């Protein structure tokens, strides 16, 4: 397996997978925690509302007990007990006790307002008769020892929203039906309200809603206008089922609090994962680079050995031929000298390139930056190279529209141009044409060196300026080279505050573009 792939797998298995598993587990349990907290909270709210309902029921039951108690002592005493009850509880509009359900005359009404009309008697009578089933049920309960109170529909005029509360009491002779007409608004304000204030403890807002209009008729919060739907929890008021109790947290709701916490945790977890992934990618990239470099270095050693071996073999072969006097004619001798000379040049070229590279890399090379006329320098290089180029069958052109002065080191500039022309020669096949041109841009002088050779794949274009990098595919790629040329070129250019780029298409050729800072 290729080493970079292996490193990628190791990094993924050791770091990424466990971290991602952990995050997924944490994220899923975050939701569960949230649900659990909400569940507990909901139960607490229910308990609070339960206690308020219980309290209201107790209050009414104590009234009922008082009526029952008074009913069993003497007639006038009963009226005074009921009078007291009405006096102390302004929510009770009137109380009544019925002997039998059918006769009007058997209804006794107790009220602070003494003008009791006939219509009041008949309205109560009618209301009771319309609810005989319920009342019979109440009697049945009472007989089995359980006293229940029940709100029934009534048809009393002008007090339609008053609640008629009925129950069964022990009379002097037999069971009697009794009832209270209660103003719910006053009941809620006088009895339920103080209780709500006590349990709200500045942490909750408790309200009572009229279920039909859905607006709060009482709230522990001043100027509270919310509807029953806004409450986290709403329950019926047991005593008056037309009304409901609502409870919610003061300030931010628990749901919001839990949500905020969950969101923070979620963001942190995701952030952590992103950081981890980025760190792993960076680590992977640098390891990959190191592996690539090590690979390139080992290729470099074999390339260079090969590069050196070929000219050395040629030199020793022709020197030996000459030495042994095997060269027949003077012409042959001359030919061999030329070969030996050429190969020795090639050898020293390679050695120079390596030395140059190591010097530049070690920062030992000092540049002398001055104003340079590009046109002149390039013309001179081409003049020196003219024979060499033509000898190899190359045509070339140099297009220069105006004089272009740049800031550069002359020697380094020449080395750069020679390297690029050498490459253009090396990597051209049938079409042997090299075009050089100059261009001025805003702050830079540009040199274009264009060939019509083999071209460079997009994937390789990103690496050709790396140390030791050589393109490993294609016939020409196998031709001589060390993989140092373009890396050296790039280093030299950057030392002169310039830059280099390439555009290339496989089979069509490449254009290297060198930028130098303009001399003003
Ligand atoms: P070398 O030529 O010694 O291999 P370089 O650093 O000069 O090393 O070039 C790196 C690689 O870039 C070469 O192996 C070659 O494949 C590619 N290359 C450079 N110049 C050209 C060019 N003009 N046309 C096509 N490929 C090129």
PDB file of C-alpha atoms in Angstrom, residues 131-244:
ATOM      1  CA  UNK A 131     -80.165  19.109  36.293  1.00  0.00           C
ATOM      2  CA  UNK A 132     -82.087  16.479  38.243  1.00  0.00           C
ATOM      3  CA  UNK A 133     -79.835  13.719  37.008  1.00  0.00           C
ATOM      4  CA  UNK A 134     -76.734  15.408  38.357  1.00  0.00           C
ATOM      5  CA  UNK A 135     -78.460  16.208  41.631  1.00  0.00           C
ATOM      6  CA  UNK A 136     -79.659  12.640  42.068  1.00  0.00           C
ATOM      7  CA  UNK A 137     -76.113  11.504  41.502  1.00  0.00           C
ATOM      8  CA  UNK A 138     -74.942  13.902  44.224  1.00  0.00           C
ATOM      9  CA  UNK A 139     -77.551  12.454  46.624  1.00  0.00           C
ATOM     10  CA  UNK A 140     -76.335   8.968  45.788  1.00  0.00           C
ATOM     11  CA  UNK A 141     -72.761   9.956  46.541  1.00  0.00           C
ATOM     12  CA  UNK A 142     -73.771  11.573  49.818  1.00  0.00           C
ATOM     13  CA  UNK A 143     -75.670   8.444  50.848  1.00  0.00           C
ATOM     14  CA  UNK A 144     -72.534   6.416  50.323  1.00  0.00           C
ATOM     15  CA  UNK A 145     -70.662   8.853  52.552  1.00  0.00           C
ATOM     16  CA  UNK A 146     -68.943  11.065  49.955  1.00  0.00           C
ATOM     17  CA  UNK A 147     -69.781  14.705  49.503  1.00  0.00           C
ATOM     18  CA  UNK A 148     -69.173  16.163  46.081  1.00  0.00           C
ATOM     19  CA  UNK A 149     -69.767  19.656  44.724  1.00  0.00           C
ATOM     20  CA  UNK A 150     -70.895  20.164  41.145  1.00  0.00           C
ATOM     21  CA  UNK A 151     -71.310  23.294  39.018  1.00  0.00           C
ATOM     22  CA  UNK A 152     -74.596  23.217  37.094  1.00  0.00           C
ATOM     23  CA  UNK A 153     -75.946  25.386  34.274  1.00  0.00           C
ATOM     24  CA  UNK A 154     -78.453  27.960  35.528  1.00  0.00           C
ATOM     25  CA  UNK A 155     -80.787  30.447  33.924  1.00  0.00           C
ATOM     26  CA  UNK A 156     -80.621  33.367  36.341  1.00  0.00           C
ATOM     27  CA  UNK A 157     -80.905  36.665  34.537  1.00  0.00           C
ATOM     28  CA  UNK A 158     -78.144  39.354  34.614  1.00  0.00           C
ATOM     29  CA  UNK A 159     -75.666  37.065  36.355  1.00  0.00           C
ATOM     30  CA  UNK A 160     -75.178  34.559  33.552  1.00  0.00           C
ATOM     31  CA  UNK A 161     -71.480  34.064  34.214  1.00  0.00           C
ATOM     32  CA  UNK A 162     -71.950  33.410  37.952  1.00  0.00           C
ATOM     33  CA  UNK A 163     -71.334  29.769  38.779  1.00  0.00           C
ATOM     34  CA  UNK A 164     -74.045  27.743  40.503  1.00  0.00           C
ATOM     35  CA  UNK A 165     -72.351  25.284  42.802  1.00  0.00           C
ATOM     36  CA  UNK A 166     -74.601  22.511  44.135  1.00  0.00           C
ATOM     37  CA  UNK A 167     -74.054  19.896  46.816  1.00  0.00           C
ATOM     38  CA  UNK A 168     -76.022  17.729  49.235  1.00  0.00           C
ATOM     39  CA  UNK A 169     -76.150  18.416  52.966  1.00  0.00           C
ATOM     40  CA  UNK A 170     -77.498  16.598  55.970  1.00  0.00           C
ATOM     41  CA  UNK A 171     -80.828  18.258  56.917  1.00  0.00           C
ATOM     42  CA  UNK A 172     -82.579  17.986  60.300  1.00  0.00           C
ATOM     43  CA  UNK A 173     -84.813  15.219  58.912  1.00  0.00           C
ATOM     44  CA  UNK A 174     -83.409  14.135  55.580  1.00  0.00           C
ATOM     45  CA  UNK A 175     -80.830  14.988  52.953  1.00  0.00           C
ATOM     46  CA  UNK A 176     -81.220  18.390  51.332  1.00  0.00           C
ATOM     47  CA  UNK A 177     -79.901  19.947  48.188  1.00  0.00           C
ATOM     48  CA  UNK A 178     -78.075  23.196  48.705  1.00  0.00           C
ATOM     49  CA  UNK A 179     -76.224  25.562  46.464  1.00  0.00           C
ATOM     50  CA  UNK A 180     -74.134  28.693  46.212  1.00  0.00           C
ATOM     51  CA  UNK A 181     -74.213  31.253  43.450  1.00  0.00           C
ATOM     52  CA  UNK A 182     -70.638  32.406  43.214  1.00  0.00           C
ATOM     53  CA  UNK A 183     -69.101  35.302  41.318  1.00  0.00           C
ATOM     54  CA  UNK A 184     -66.071  33.478  39.835  1.00  0.00           C
ATOM     55  CA  UNK A 185     -64.122  36.684  39.264  1.00  0.00           C
ATOM     56  CA  UNK A 186     -64.261  37.614  42.954  1.00  0.00           C
ATOM     57  CA  UNK A 187     -63.681  33.991  44.018  1.00  0.00           C
ATOM     58  CA  UNK A 188     -60.528  33.836  41.912  1.00  0.00           C
ATOM     59  CA  UNK A 189     -59.301  37.190  43.193  1.00  0.00           C
ATOM     60  CA  UNK A 190     -60.108  36.532  46.858  1.00  0.00           C
ATOM     61  CA  UNK A 191     -59.401  32.839  47.284  1.00  0.00           C
ATOM     62  CA  UNK A 192     -57.283  31.532  44.394  1.00  0.00           C
ATOM     63  CA  UNK A 193     -55.230  34.711  43.822  1.00  0.00           C
ATOM     64  CA  UNK A 194     -53.439  34.896  47.201  1.00  0.00           C
ATOM     65  CA  UNK A 195     -52.639  31.213  46.915  1.00  0.00           C
ATOM     66  CA  UNK A 196     -51.154  31.738  43.436  1.00  0.00           C
ATOM     67  CA  UNK A 197     -49.037  34.590  44.775  1.00  0.00           C
ATOM     68  CA  UNK A 198     -47.678  32.353  47.546  1.00  0.00           C
ATOM     69  CA  UNK A 199     -46.686  29.491  45.283  1.00  0.00           C
ATOM     70  CA  UNK A 200     -45.291  31.664  42.470  1.00  0.00           C
ATOM     71  CA  UNK A 201     -42.294  32.528  44.694  1.00  0.00           C
ATOM     72  CA  UNK A 202     -41.003  35.008  42.131  1.00  0.00           C
ATOM     73  CA  UNK A 203     -39.983  32.130  39.902  1.00  0.00           C
ATOM     74  CA  UNK A 204     -43.211  31.404  38.087  1.00  0.00           C
ATOM     75  CA  UNK A 205     -46.056  33.317  36.592  1.00  0.00           C
ATOM     76  CA  UNK A 206     -49.403  31.738  37.466  1.00  0.00           C
ATOM     77  CA  UNK A 207     -52.608  32.854  35.817  1.00  0.00           C
ATOM     78  CA  UNK A 208     -56.260  31.925  35.678  1.00  0.00           C
ATOM     79  CA  UNK A 209     -57.953  31.981  32.278  1.00  0.00           C
ATOM     80  CA  UNK A 210     -61.527  32.062  31.201  1.00  0.00           C
ATOM     81  CA  UNK A 211     -61.534  29.128  28.808  1.00  0.00           C
ATOM     82  CA  UNK A 212     -64.077  30.599  26.406  1.00  0.00           C
ATOM     83  CA  UNK A 213     -62.388  33.994  25.971  1.00  0.00           C
ATOM     84  CA  UNK A 214     -58.843  32.587  26.446  1.00  0.00           C
ATOM     85  CA  UNK A 215     -57.665  35.693  28.263  1.00  0.00           C
ATOM     86  CA  UNK A 216     -56.162  35.874  31.742  1.00  0.00           C
ATOM     87  CA  UNK A 217     -58.609  37.106  34.357  1.00  0.00           C
ATOM     88  CA  UNK A 218     -56.004  36.899  37.059  1.00  0.00           C
ATOM     89  CA  UNK A 219     -52.211  36.738  36.939  1.00  0.00           C
ATOM     90  CA  UNK A 220     -49.393  36.950  39.444  1.00  0.00           C
ATOM     91  CA  UNK A 221     -47.668  39.173  36.896  1.00  0.00           C
ATOM     92  CA  UNK A 222     -48.916  42.756  36.629  1.00  0.00           C
ATOM     93  CA  UNK A 223     -50.243  43.626  33.135  1.00  0.00           C
ATOM     94  CA  UNK A 224     -50.004  40.038  31.925  1.00  0.00           C
ATOM     95  CA  UNK A 225     -51.757  39.697  28.600  1.00  0.00           C
ATOM     96  CA  UNK A 226     -50.678  36.250  27.447  1.00  0.00           C
ATOM     97  CA  UNK A 227     -53.159  33.606  26.404  1.00  0.00           C
ATOM     98  CA  UNK A 228     -53.496  30.128  27.852  1.00  0.00           C
ATOM     99  CA  UNK A 229     -51.446  28.692  24.955  1.00  0.00           C
ATOM    100  CA  UNK A 230     -48.361  30.585  26.108  1.00  0.00           C
ATOM    101  CA  UNK A 231     -48.343  28.806  29.453  1.00  0.00           C
ATOM    102  CA  UNK A 232     -46.011  25.877  29.652  1.00  0.00           C
ATOM    103  CA  UNK A 233     -48.714  23.972  31.438  1.00  0.00           C
ATOM    104  CA  UNK A 234     -52.460  24.573  31.818  1.00  0.00           C
ATOM    105  CA  UNK A 235     -54.938  22.580  33.869  1.00  0.00           C
ATOM    106  CA  UNK A 236     -58.650  22.976  34.541  1.00  0.00           C
ATOM    107  CA  UNK A 237     -59.665  24.712  37.732  1.00  0.00           C
ATOM    108  CA  UNK A 238     -61.428  21.788  39.439  1.00  0.00           C
ATOM    109  CA  UNK A 239     -64.011  23.872  41.194  1.00  0.00           C
ATOM    110  CA  UNK A 240     -65.056  25.801  38.028  1.00  0.00           C
ATOM    111  CA  UNK A 241     -64.236  23.769  34.938  1.00  0.00           C
ATOM    112  CA  UNK A 242     -64.963  26.785  32.700  1.00  0.00           C
ATOM    113  CA  UNK A 243     -61.718  28.253  34.012  1.00  0.00           C
ATOM    114  CA  UNK A 244     -58.169  26.996  33.774  1.00  0.00           C
TER     115      UNK A 244
END
